[in-house]
Amino acid sequence: QQQVKQSPQSLIVQKGGISIINCAYENTAFDYFPWYQQFPGKGPALLIAIRPDVSEKKEGRFTISFNKSAKQFSLHIMDSQPGDSATYFCAASDTGTASKLTFGTGTRLQVTL
Amino acid sequence: ETGVTQSPTHLIKTRGQQVTLRCSSQSGHNTVSWYQQALGQGPQFIFQYYREEENGRGNFPPRFSGLQFPNYSSELNVNALELDDSALYLCASSLVGASSTDTQYFGPGTRLTVL
């Protein structure tokens, strides 16, 4: 059972544009929602994370929007740059159960010049 | 860099063999989680170790086992390797306890190829 669904699978955005990646979850016990960025041959690196008590969190060019009633959250990358080209994973965990992260299937982002 | 290190970086084994992967957690962290990432997929949780005890396990068979040592470093052991075990194995360290932030920091991974 896939508990975190991520879309789109791939995304091409022009430099300076906005990249939007969406995730939906099923488990209402999830209370921690991080986004990870992964470059080829590297481990995932934490970008930004949110908890359900806020609807939006912004760090630099990265913003998470969170909709608890719809059980959805999204990552917005403003002013996308070629260096942002990577695979992005949303994840979720129930911090009451050892913080096991359940990951989405990933979005491969390509930012073109 | 997260301060989480893994060894070896690459490994080639044949079906039926056994393998041990190693992870050193970030300074100050007391918990290690292991994930398997197949090509083109998201990481899948294998298990977590806290205070040298297994503290949660994903949907992986018993031939996947682990250890955590008093210095919080960890090993992942896989017996009777199968072709489908070919993947990137990721270790993540975190701090669980009064100062917990739930953030998991990943190492660079070990690429295991089973022939």
Short mmCIF file of C-alpha atoms in Angstrom, two decimals:
data_model
loop_
_atom_site.label_atom_id
_atom_site.label_comp_id
_atom_site.label_asym_id
_atom_site.label_seq_id
_atom_site.Cartn_x
_atom_site.Cartn_y
_atom_site.Cartn_z
CA GLN A 1 0.00 0.00 0.00
CA GLN A 2 1.50 3.29 -1.13
CA GLN A 3 0.78 5.76 1.63
CA VAL A 4 2.34 8.83 -0.04
CA LYS A 5 1.51 9.58 -3.66
CA GLN A 6 3.70 12.07 -5.51
CA SER A 7 3.18 13.85 -8.81
CA PRO A 8 4.32 14.61 -11.41
CA GLN A 9 6.89 11.91 -12.10
CA SER A 10 8.98 14.37 -14.08
CA LEU A 11 8.94 18.11 -14.60
CA ILE A 12 10.68 20.48 -16.99
CA VAL A 13 10.77 24.15 -16.01
CA GLN A 14 12.51 27.10 -17.59
CA LYS A 15 15.09 29.02 -15.60
CA GLY A 16 13.34 31.59 -13.45
CA GLY A 17 10.06 29.71 -13.46
CA ILE A 18 8.14 28.10 -10.60
CA SER A 19 8.41 24.36 -10.01
CA ILE A 20 5.47 22.74 -8.22
CA ILE A 21 5.46 19.18 -6.90
CA ASN A 22 2.46 17.69 -5.16
CA CYS A 23 2.01 14.91 -2.63
CA ALA A 24 -1.00 13.28 -1.02
CA TYR A 25 -1.05 11.01 1.99
CA GLU A 26 -3.51 8.56 3.49
CA ASN A 27 -2.37 7.99 7.05
CA THR A 28 -3.94 10.65 9.31
CA ALA A 29 -1.38 9.82 12.01
CA PHE A 30 1.38 11.42 9.92
CA ASP A 31 2.57 14.59 11.64
CA TYR A 32 5.89 15.44 10.01
CA PHE A 33 6.33 16.17 6.30
CA PRO A 34 9.86 16.74 4.94
CA TRP A 35 11.03 17.27 1.40
CA TYR A 36 14.35 15.83 0.25
CA GLN A 37 16.52 16.68 -2.75
CA GLN A 38 18.69 13.98 -4.28
CA PHE A 39 21.41 14.32 -6.90
CA PRO A 40 22.60 11.28 -8.86
CA GLY A 41 24.90 9.08 -6.80
CA LYS A 42 24.19 10.99 -3.58
CA GLY A 43 22.01 10.46 -0.56
CA PRO A 44 18.83 12.54 -0.06
CA ALA A 45 19.41 15.95 1.51
CA LEU A 46 16.74 17.63 3.63
CA LEU A 47 15.36 20.77 1.98
CA ILE A 48 12.49 21.88 4.16
CA ALA A 49 9.93 20.30 6.47
CA ILE A 50 6.53 21.18 7.91
CA ARG A 51 4.20 20.04 10.68
CA PRO A 52 0.38 20.07 10.45
CA ASP A 53 -0.03 23.04 12.80
CA VAL A 54 0.91 25.49 10.03
CA SER A 55 -0.38 25.78 6.45
CA GLU A 56 2.76 27.19 4.87
CA LYS A 57 6.48 27.34 5.50
CA LYS A 58 8.99 29.28 3.46
CA GLU A 59 12.77 28.99 3.42
CA GLY A 60 14.48 31.04 0.75
CA ARG A 61 13.17 30.00 -2.66
CA PHE A 62 11.46 26.89 -1.24
CA THR A 63 7.90 26.90 0.14
CA ILE A 64 5.78 24.06 1.48
CA SER A 65 2.02 24.47 1.34
CA PHE A 66 0.04 22.11 3.56
CA ASN A 67 -3.68 21.28 3.44
CA LYS A 68 -4.57 19.07 6.39
CA SER A 69 -8.23 18.53 5.45
CA ALA A 70 -7.31 17.41 1.94
CA LYS A 71 -4.30 15.44 3.20
CA GLN A 72 -2.10 17.11 0.61
CA PHE A 73 1.11 19.08 0.63
CA SER A 74 3.22 20.62 -2.07
CA LEU A 75 6.68 22.04 -2.70
CA HIS A 76 7.07 25.26 -4.65
CA ILE A 77 10.50 26.25 -5.95
CA MET A 78 10.52 29.90 -6.93
CA ASP A 79 12.97 31.32 -9.49
CA SER A 80 14.07 27.80 -10.43
CA GLN A 81 17.74 27.48 -11.40
CA PRO A 82 19.65 24.86 -13.41
CA GLY A 83 21.37 23.84 -10.16
CA ASP A 84 17.95 22.80 -8.83
CA SER A 85 17.85 19.98 -11.40
CA ALA A 86 17.58 16.89 -9.22
CA THR A 87 15.07 14.35 -7.97
CA TYR A 88 12.75 15.56 -5.22
CA PHE A 89 11.05 13.29 -2.73
CA CYS A 90 8.25 14.12 -0.36
CA ALA A 91 8.03 12.04 2.78
CA ALA A 92 5.87 11.69 5.86
CA SER A 93 6.20 10.15 9.27
CA ASP A 94 4.26 9.51 12.42
CA THR A 95 6.67 10.69 15.08
CA GLY A 96 5.02 8.35 17.54
CA THR A 97 6.36 5.32 15.65
CA ALA A 98 10.10 5.76 15.57
CA SER A 99 9.92 8.46 12.90
CA LYS A 100 9.93 5.93 10.08
CA LEU A 101 9.84 7.99 6.89
CA THR A 102 7.44 6.93 4.14
CA PHE A 103 8.63 8.39 0.85
CA GLY A 104 6.84 9.31 -2.33
CA THR A 105 8.07 7.92 -5.64
CA GLY A 106 10.04 11.04 -6.57
CA THR A 107 9.88 13.83 -9.13
CA ARG A 108 12.72 14.33 -11.54
CA LEU A 109 13.07 18.09 -12.09
CA GLN A 110 14.97 19.53 -15.03
CA VAL A 111 15.49 23.30 -15.17
CA THR A 112 16.39 24.47 -18.66
CA LEU A 113 18.20 27.66 -19.64
CA GLU B 1 27.59 17.32 4.11
CA THR B 2 25.54 15.68 6.87
CA GLY B 3 28.38 14.04 8.78
CA VAL B 4 26.86 10.60 8.18
CA THR B 5 29.34 8.25 6.56
CA GLN B 6 28.81 4.87 4.97
CA SER B 7 31.13 2.16 3.78
CA PRO B 8 31.81 0.75 1.34
CA THR B 9 30.59 3.07 -1.43
CA HIS B 10 30.13 0.25 -3.91
CA LEU B 11 29.91 -3.50 -3.55
CA ILE B 12 29.38 -6.40 -5.94
CA LYS B 13 28.20 -9.76 -4.62
CA THR B 14 26.78 -12.92 -6.11
CA ARG B 15 23.42 -14.46 -5.34
CA GLY B 16 23.38 -16.40 -2.08
CA GLN B 17 26.27 -14.52 -0.50
CA GLN B 18 26.11 -12.40 2.63
CA VAL B 19 26.96 -8.70 2.94
CA THR B 20 27.62 -6.22 5.76
CA LEU B 21 27.21 -2.49 5.28
CA ARG B 22 28.42 0.07 7.79
CA CYS B 23 27.23 3.49 8.92
CA SER B 24 28.63 6.12 11.25
CA SER B 25 26.02 8.50 12.55
CA GLN B 26 26.28 12.26 12.87
CA SER B 27 27.89 13.49 16.05
CA GLY B 28 25.30 13.87 18.82
CA HIS B 29 22.76 11.56 17.17
CA ASN B 30 21.58 8.39 18.90
CA THR B 31 19.39 6.74 16.29
CA VAL B 32 20.13 5.11 12.95
CA SER B 33 17.59 4.15 10.31
CA TRP B 34 18.30 2.07 7.21
CA TYR B 35 16.53 2.44 3.88
CA GLN B 36 16.68 0.57 0.58
CA GLN B 37 16.36 2.62 -2.59
CA ALA B 38 15.83 0.67 -5.80
CA LEU B 39 16.70 2.42 -9.04
CA GLY B 40 14.14 5.10 -9.88
CA GLN B 41 12.22 4.60 -6.63
CA GLY B 42 11.89 6.35 -3.30
CA PRO B 43 13.72 4.96 -0.28
CA GLN B 44 11.94 2.16 1.58
CA PHE B 45 12.32 1.88 5.36
CA ILE B 46 14.10 -1.29 6.48
CA PHE B 47 14.49 -0.76 10.24
CA GLN B 48 15.66 1.66 12.90
CA TYR B 49 18.02 1.22 15.83
CA TYR B 50 17.81 3.21 19.05
CA ARG B 51 19.96 2.50 22.09
CA GLU B 52 21.29 -0.66 20.42
CA GLU B 53 17.79 -2.14 20.04
CA GLU B 54 15.65 -2.50 16.92
CA ASN B 55 12.97 0.17 17.18
CA GLY B 56 10.65 -0.39 14.26
CA ARG B 57 10.88 -2.47 11.12
CA GLY B 58 9.51 -2.17 7.61
CA ASN B 59 8.29 -4.91 5.31
CA PHE B 60 11.61 -6.70 4.89
CA PRO B 61 12.35 -10.40 5.57
CA PRO B 62 14.42 -11.60 8.54
CA ARG B 63 17.50 -12.09 6.35
CA PHE B 64 17.86 -8.32 6.70
CA SER B 65 19.29 -7.73 10.15
CA GLY B 66 21.21 -5.02 11.91
CA LEU B 67 23.25 -3.91 14.86
CA GLN B 68 23.88 -0.66 16.65
CA PHE B 69 27.01 -0.19 18.70
CA PRO B 70 27.55 1.86 21.89
CA ASN B 71 29.05 4.70 19.79
CA TYR B 72 25.75 4.71 17.80
CA SER B 73 27.36 3.44 14.61
CA SER B 74 25.43 0.68 12.88
CA GLU B 75 25.65 -2.30 10.55
CA LEU B 76 23.16 -3.70 8.09
CA ASN B 77 23.56 -7.39 7.30
CA VAL B 78 21.84 -9.15 4.44
CA ASN B 79 22.01 -12.93 4.16
CA ALA B 80 21.24 -15.15 1.18
CA LEU B 81 21.43 -12.27 -1.28
CA GLU B 82 18.88 -12.17 -4.08
CA LEU B 83 19.05 -10.32 -7.38
CA ASP B 84 16.31 -7.95 -6.19
CA ASP B 85 18.52 -6.85 -3.31
CA SER B 86 20.50 -4.77 -5.80
CA ALA B 87 19.90 -1.19 -4.66
CA LEU B 88 21.32 1.87 -2.96
CA TYR B 89 21.32 1.30 0.80
CA LEU B 90 20.97 4.49 2.78
CA CYS B 91 21.67 5.13 6.40
CA ALA B 92 20.06 8.07 8.19
CA SER B 93 20.89 9.35 11.64
CA SER B 94 18.69 11.35 13.95
CA LEU B 95 18.30 12.41 17.55
CA VAL B 96 15.45 10.82 19.46
CA GLY B 97 14.65 12.03 22.93
CA ALA B 98 13.91 15.25 24.75
CA SER B 99 15.70 17.31 22.10
CA SER B 100 14.30 15.34 19.18
CA THR B 101 13.61 17.24 15.98
CA ASP B 102 12.54 14.19 13.95
CA THR B 103 14.96 15.24 11.23
CA GLN B 104 16.81 12.40 9.58
CA TYR B 105 20.13 13.11 7.90
CA PHE B 106 21.19 10.71 5.19
CA GLY B 107 24.58 9.39 4.27
CA PRO B 108 25.76 9.00 0.67
CA GLY B 109 24.69 5.37 0.51
CA THR B 110 26.24 2.06 -0.47
CA ARG B 111 25.49 0.83 -3.98
CA LEU B 112 25.03 -2.97 -3.82
CA THR B 113 24.94 -5.00 -7.01
CA VAL B 114 23.97 -8.66 -6.80
CA LEU B 115 24.92 -10.80 -9.81
#
